[in-house]
Amino acid sequence: MLLISVFEAKYTLYRMEDKTSIAGGLRVYRMPRKLATLSLSMDDMIIVKNKLNAKVNDVFAGIVTYGVEKYLRFKSPEDLLKDPVISFGSASSVRKQGAKLPERLYNRMVVHTTVGLSNIMGPSKPISLKGNQVTKIGVTISKLSSGLQVHMISYNQKAYLQFLVASEIIPDPDRLCIYVDEAFVR
């Protein structure tokens, strides 16, 4: 897999992904969704981060990339000969270009993106609501054109990952969770 930046400074880089068995598209946002979750230790992620002299986001992207690659091996080995591209960008770097350009670029990027990743840092201390301890926090988004959205939120020394999939594209998201979890075992 190739990791590229969609937006860099004032210039926009764009590359359409090769179609794979888990690729999204224009009509994917209408497909039914499935949600699978995975809980990982933030301590484990920090150990890997420190060993690689990287960031938590790098570890997150790495374990998801490993899981997606292993899932493709299981589901469609011929897809591994293609470049399943992970696109990421920052809307703030193109805000200066005018309202219509970022909107068109974002829509074009989302339609041609197989995997969307987001990472949110949760509260640094345990919280409670009406006297009840919050044990887990999850966040996700629906109705995007990508076949797979992975959201991570860290809270209470855990990294909670939510895998929202188009069920016609990835009918077994629990298998994908297992493969992502295996990234730490290797």
mmCIF file of C-alpha atoms in Angstrom:
data_model
loop_
_atom_site.group_PDB
_atom_site.id
_atom_site.type_symbol
_atom_site.label_atom_id
_atom_site.label_comp_id
_atom_site.label_asym_id
_atom_site.label_seq_id
_atom_site.Cartn_x
_atom_site.Cartn_y
_atom_site.Cartn_z
ATOM 1 C CA MET A 1 0.000 0.000 0.000
ATOM 2 C CA LEU A 2 1.077 3.520 -0.684
ATOM 3 C CA LEU A 3 0.454 6.359 1.736
ATOM 4 C CA ILE A 4 0.100 9.767 0.087
ATOM 5 C CA SER A 5 -0.950 13.198 1.175
ATOM 6 C CA VAL A 6 -3.887 14.612 -0.713
ATOM 7 C CA PHE A 7 -3.212 18.191 0.302
ATOM 8 C CA GLU A 8 0.219 19.714 0.667
ATOM 9 C CA ALA A 9 0.648 23.437 1.300
ATOM 10 C CA LYS A 10 -0.902 25.343 -1.621
ATOM 11 C CA TYR A 11 -0.760 22.485 -4.106
ATOM 12 C CA THR A 12 -3.141 19.589 -4.335
ATOM 13 C CA LEU A 13 -1.916 16.106 -5.083
ATOM 14 C CA TYR A 14 -4.545 13.701 -6.281
ATOM 15 C CA ARG A 15 -4.272 10.163 -7.465
ATOM 16 C CA MET A 16 -7.232 7.918 -8.168
ATOM 17 C CA GLU A 17 -7.003 4.590 -6.388
ATOM 18 C CA ASP A 18 -6.934 1.362 -8.280
ATOM 19 C CA LYS A 19 -10.252 -0.434 -7.832
ATOM 20 C CA THR A 20 -10.080 -3.290 -5.356
ATOM 21 C CA SER A 21 -12.671 -5.601 -3.854
ATOM 22 C CA ILE A 22 -13.110 -3.175 -0.932
ATOM 23 C CA ALA A 23 -13.135 0.067 -2.940
ATOM 24 C CA GLY A 24 -15.966 2.530 -2.511
ATOM 25 C CA GLY A 25 -17.653 4.626 -5.159
ATOM 26 C CA LEU A 26 -20.543 6.913 -5.972
ATOM 27 C CA ARG A 27 -23.344 4.660 -4.736
ATOM 28 C CA VAL A 28 -21.649 3.231 -1.651
ATOM 29 C CA TYR A 29 -23.162 5.842 0.659
ATOM 30 C CA ARG A 30 -26.567 4.228 0.030
ATOM 31 C CA MET A 31 -25.443 0.740 1.078
ATOM 32 C CA PRO A 32 -26.355 -0.719 4.476
ATOM 33 C CA ARG A 33 -23.607 -0.422 7.102
ATOM 34 C CA LYS A 34 -22.144 -2.724 9.720
ATOM 35 C CA LEU A 35 -20.164 -1.627 12.751
ATOM 36 C CA ALA A 36 -17.429 -3.630 14.456
ATOM 37 C CA THR A 37 -15.299 -2.435 17.369
ATOM 38 C CA LEU A 38 -11.863 -3.216 18.724
ATOM 39 C CA SER A 39 -10.239 -2.133 21.969
ATOM 40 C CA LEU A 40 -6.447 -1.822 22.138
ATOM 41 C CA SER A 41 -4.095 -0.815 24.910
ATOM 42 C CA MET A 42 -2.742 2.723 24.539
ATOM 43 C CA ASP A 43 0.344 1.540 26.445
ATOM 44 C CA ASP A 44 1.044 -0.973 23.645
ATOM 45 C CA MET A 45 0.566 1.721 21.012
ATOM 46 C CA ILE A 46 2.914 4.057 22.891
ATOM 47 C CA ILE A 47 5.578 1.325 23.172
ATOM 48 C CA VAL A 48 5.451 0.816 19.390
ATOM 49 C CA LYS A 49 5.400 4.587 18.818
ATOM 50 C CA ASN A 50 8.533 5.044 20.937
ATOM 51 C CA LYS A 51 10.384 2.107 19.358
ATOM 52 C CA LEU A 52 9.724 3.500 15.886
ATOM 53 C CA ASN A 53 10.283 7.125 16.910
ATOM 54 C CA ALA A 54 6.886 7.813 15.356
ATOM 55 C CA LYS A 55 3.506 9.212 16.366
ATOM 56 C CA VAL A 56 0.379 7.444 17.579
ATOM 57 C CA ASN A 57 -1.242 8.328 14.237
ATOM 58 C CA ASP A 58 1.565 6.449 12.460
ATOM 59 C CA VAL A 59 0.978 3.375 14.609
ATOM 60 C CA PHE A 60 -2.782 3.658 14.001
ATOM 61 C CA ALA A 61 -2.311 3.927 10.222
ATOM 62 C CA GLY A 62 0.213 1.076 10.306
ATOM 63 C CA ILE A 63 -1.976 -1.408 12.138
ATOM 64 C CA VAL A 64 -5.000 -0.567 9.980
ATOM 65 C CA THR A 65 -2.868 -0.922 6.835
ATOM 66 C CA TYR A 66 -1.660 -4.314 8.066
ATOM 67 C CA GLY A 67 -5.239 -5.424 8.791
ATOM 68 C CA VAL A 68 -6.585 -4.225 5.438
ATOM 69 C CA GLU A 69 -3.733 -5.901 3.572
ATOM 70 C CA LYS A 70 -4.340 -9.182 5.388
ATOM 71 C CA TYR A 71 -8.086 -8.872 4.739
ATOM 72 C CA LEU A 72 -7.399 -8.345 1.032
ATOM 73 C CA ARG A 73 -5.179 -11.455 1.061
ATOM 74 C CA PHE A 74 -8.113 -13.378 2.478
ATOM 75 C CA LYS A 75 -10.838 -11.850 0.313
ATOM 76 C CA SER A 76 -9.107 -11.110 -2.987
ATOM 77 C CA PRO A 77 -5.367 -11.872 -3.290
ATOM 78 C CA GLU A 78 -5.145 -10.349 -6.788
ATOM 79 C CA ASP A 79 -5.908 -6.935 -5.277
ATOM 80 C CA LEU A 80 -2.507 -6.941 -3.572
ATOM 81 C CA LEU A 81 -0.893 -6.424 -6.959
ATOM 82 C CA LYS A 82 -2.580 -3.013 -7.100
ATOM 83 C CA ASP A 83 -1.780 0.087 -5.049
ATOM 84 C CA PRO A 84 -4.772 -0.078 -2.280
ATOM 85 C CA VAL A 85 -3.813 3.959 -1.715
ATOM 86 C CA ILE A 86 -4.662 5.472 1.695
ATOM 87 C CA SER A 87 -5.471 9.131 1.152
ATOM 88 C CA PHE A 88 -5.452 11.723 3.867
ATOM 89 C CA GLY A 89 -5.673 15.434 3.903
ATOM 90 C CA SER A 90 -6.264 18.559 5.838
ATOM 91 C CA ALA A 91 -9.062 20.870 4.843
ATOM 92 C CA SER A 92 -7.393 23.761 6.651
ATOM 93 C CA SER A 93 -4.562 23.886 4.116
ATOM 94 C CA VAL A 94 -6.953 24.541 1.251
ATOM 95 C CA ARG A 95 -9.430 26.881 2.942
ATOM 96 C CA LYS A 96 -7.499 29.802 1.544
ATOM 97 C CA GLN A 97 -8.219 28.591 -1.990
ATOM 98 C CA GLY A 98 -11.925 29.492 -1.821
ATOM 99 C CA ALA A 99 -15.011 27.587 -0.759
ATOM 100 C CA LYS A 100 -15.795 25.724 -3.990
ATOM 101 C CA LEU A 101 -12.332 24.246 -4.619
ATOM 102 C CA PRO A 102 -12.011 22.436 -1.265
ATOM 103 C CA GLU A 103 -15.581 21.159 -1.585
ATOM 104 C CA ARG A 104 -14.956 19.713 -5.068
ATOM 105 C CA LEU A 105 -11.608 18.239 -4.031
ATOM 106 C CA TYR A 106 -13.045 16.754 -0.850
ATOM 107 C CA ASN A 107 -16.000 15.178 -2.679
ATOM 108 C CA ARG A 108 -13.694 13.811 -5.365
ATOM 109 C CA MET A 109 -11.306 12.444 -2.757
ATOM 110 C CA VAL A 110 -14.063 10.775 -0.709
ATOM 111 C CA VAL A 111 -15.642 9.092 -3.733
ATOM 112 C CA HIS A 112 -12.265 7.620 -4.695
ATOM 113 C CA THR A 113 -11.060 6.673 -1.220
ATOM 114 C CA THR A 114 -11.215 3.075 -0.038
ATOM 115 C CA VAL A 115 -10.325 3.604 3.629
ATOM 116 C CA GLY A 116 -10.977 6.684 5.740
ATOM 117 C CA LEU A 117 -9.122 7.065 9.050
ATOM 118 C CA SER A 118 -9.711 9.473 11.918
ATOM 119 C CA ASN A 119 -8.135 9.710 15.343
ATOM 120 C CA ILE A 120 -9.622 11.721 18.194
ATOM 121 C CA MET A 121 -7.986 12.147 21.569
ATOM 122 C CA GLY A 122 -10.613 11.645 24.243
ATOM 123 C CA PRO A 123 -10.674 13.071 27.769
ATOM 124 C CA SER A 124 -7.369 12.710 29.600
ATOM 125 C CA LYS A 125 -9.073 11.684 32.854
ATOM 126 C CA PRO A 126 -11.951 9.272 33.499
ATOM 127 C CA ILE A 127 -15.340 10.956 33.334
ATOM 128 C CA SER A 128 -18.798 10.144 34.634
ATOM 129 C CA LEU A 129 -22.316 11.140 33.726
ATOM 130 C CA LYS A 130 -24.876 11.489 36.499
ATOM 131 C CA GLY A 131 -22.618 9.414 38.772
ATOM 132 C CA ASN A 132 -22.075 6.639 36.213
ATOM 133 C CA GLN A 133 -18.483 5.997 35.143
ATOM 134 C CA VAL A 134 -18.013 6.262 31.363
ATOM 135 C CA THR A 135 -16.096 3.125 30.405
ATOM 136 C CA LYS A 136 -15.862 3.548 26.648
ATOM 137 C CA ILE A 137 -16.352 6.284 24.074
ATOM 138 C CA GLY A 138 -17.085 5.618 20.421
ATOM 139 C CA VAL A 139 -17.540 7.842 17.417
ATOM 140 C CA THR A 140 -18.279 7.146 13.785
ATOM 141 C CA ILE A 141 -19.790 8.763 10.727
ATOM 142 C CA SER A 142 -22.166 7.314 8.182
ATOM 143 C CA LYS A 143 -23.173 7.922 4.591
ATOM 144 C CA LEU A 144 -19.719 8.396 3.093
ATOM 145 C CA SER A 145 -18.746 6.909 -0.245
ATOM 146 C CA SER A 146 -15.852 4.861 1.088
ATOM 147 C CA GLY A 147 -16.327 1.184 1.793
ATOM 148 C CA LEU A 148 -14.473 1.390 5.114
ATOM 149 C CA GLN A 149 -14.208 4.084 7.778
ATOM 150 C CA VAL A 150 -11.998 3.482 10.817
ATOM 151 C CA HIS A 151 -12.280 5.876 13.741
ATOM 152 C CA MET A 152 -10.095 5.725 16.822
ATOM 153 C CA ILE A 153 -10.728 7.557 20.063
ATOM 154 C CA SER A 154 -8.380 7.219 23.001
ATOM 155 C CA TYR A 155 -9.818 7.252 26.501
ATOM 156 C CA ASN A 156 -8.824 5.787 29.850
ATOM 157 C CA GLN A 157 -5.600 4.110 28.574
ATOM 158 C CA LYS A 158 -7.463 2.387 25.732
ATOM 159 C CA ALA A 159 -7.723 3.014 22.012
ATOM 160 C CA TYR A 160 -11.250 2.277 20.845
ATOM 161 C CA LEU A 161 -11.482 1.585 17.126
ATOM 162 C CA GLN A 162 -14.789 1.603 15.274
ATOM 163 C CA PHE A 163 -14.904 -0.020 11.840
ATOM 164 C CA LEU A 164 -17.894 1.198 9.845
ATOM 165 C CA VAL A 165 -18.192 -0.784 6.620
ATOM 166 C CA ALA A 166 -20.507 -0.972 3.653
ATOM 167 C CA SER A 167 -21.860 -4.470 4.310
ATOM 168 C CA GLU A 168 -22.023 -5.355 0.610
ATOM 169 C CA ILE A 169 -18.307 -4.602 0.277
ATOM 170 C CA ILE A 170 -16.999 -5.908 3.611
ATOM 171 C CA PRO A 171 -19.596 -8.369 4.921
ATOM 172 C CA ASP A 172 -17.384 -9.568 7.797
ATOM 173 C CA PRO A 173 -15.884 -6.548 9.612
ATOM 174 C CA ASP A 174 -15.135 -8.682 12.681
ATOM 175 C CA ARG A 175 -12.528 -10.555 10.616
ATOM 176 C CA LEU A 176 -10.941 -7.212 9.734
ATOM 177 C CA CYS A 177 -10.825 -6.335 13.466
ATOM 178 C CA ILE A 178 -9.028 -9.618 14.161
ATOM 179 C CA TYR A 179 -6.438 -8.830 11.479
ATOM 180 C CA VAL A 180 -5.843 -5.319 12.842
ATOM 181 C CA ASP A 181 -5.467 -6.734 16.341
ATOM 182 C CA GLU A 182 -2.881 -9.230 15.003
ATOM 183 C CA ALA A 183 -0.637 -6.322 14.000
ATOM 184 C CA PHE A 184 0.565 -6.156 17.623
ATOM 185 C CA VAL A 185 1.138 -9.890 17.880
ATOM 186 C CA ARG A 186 3.545 -10.161 14.939
#
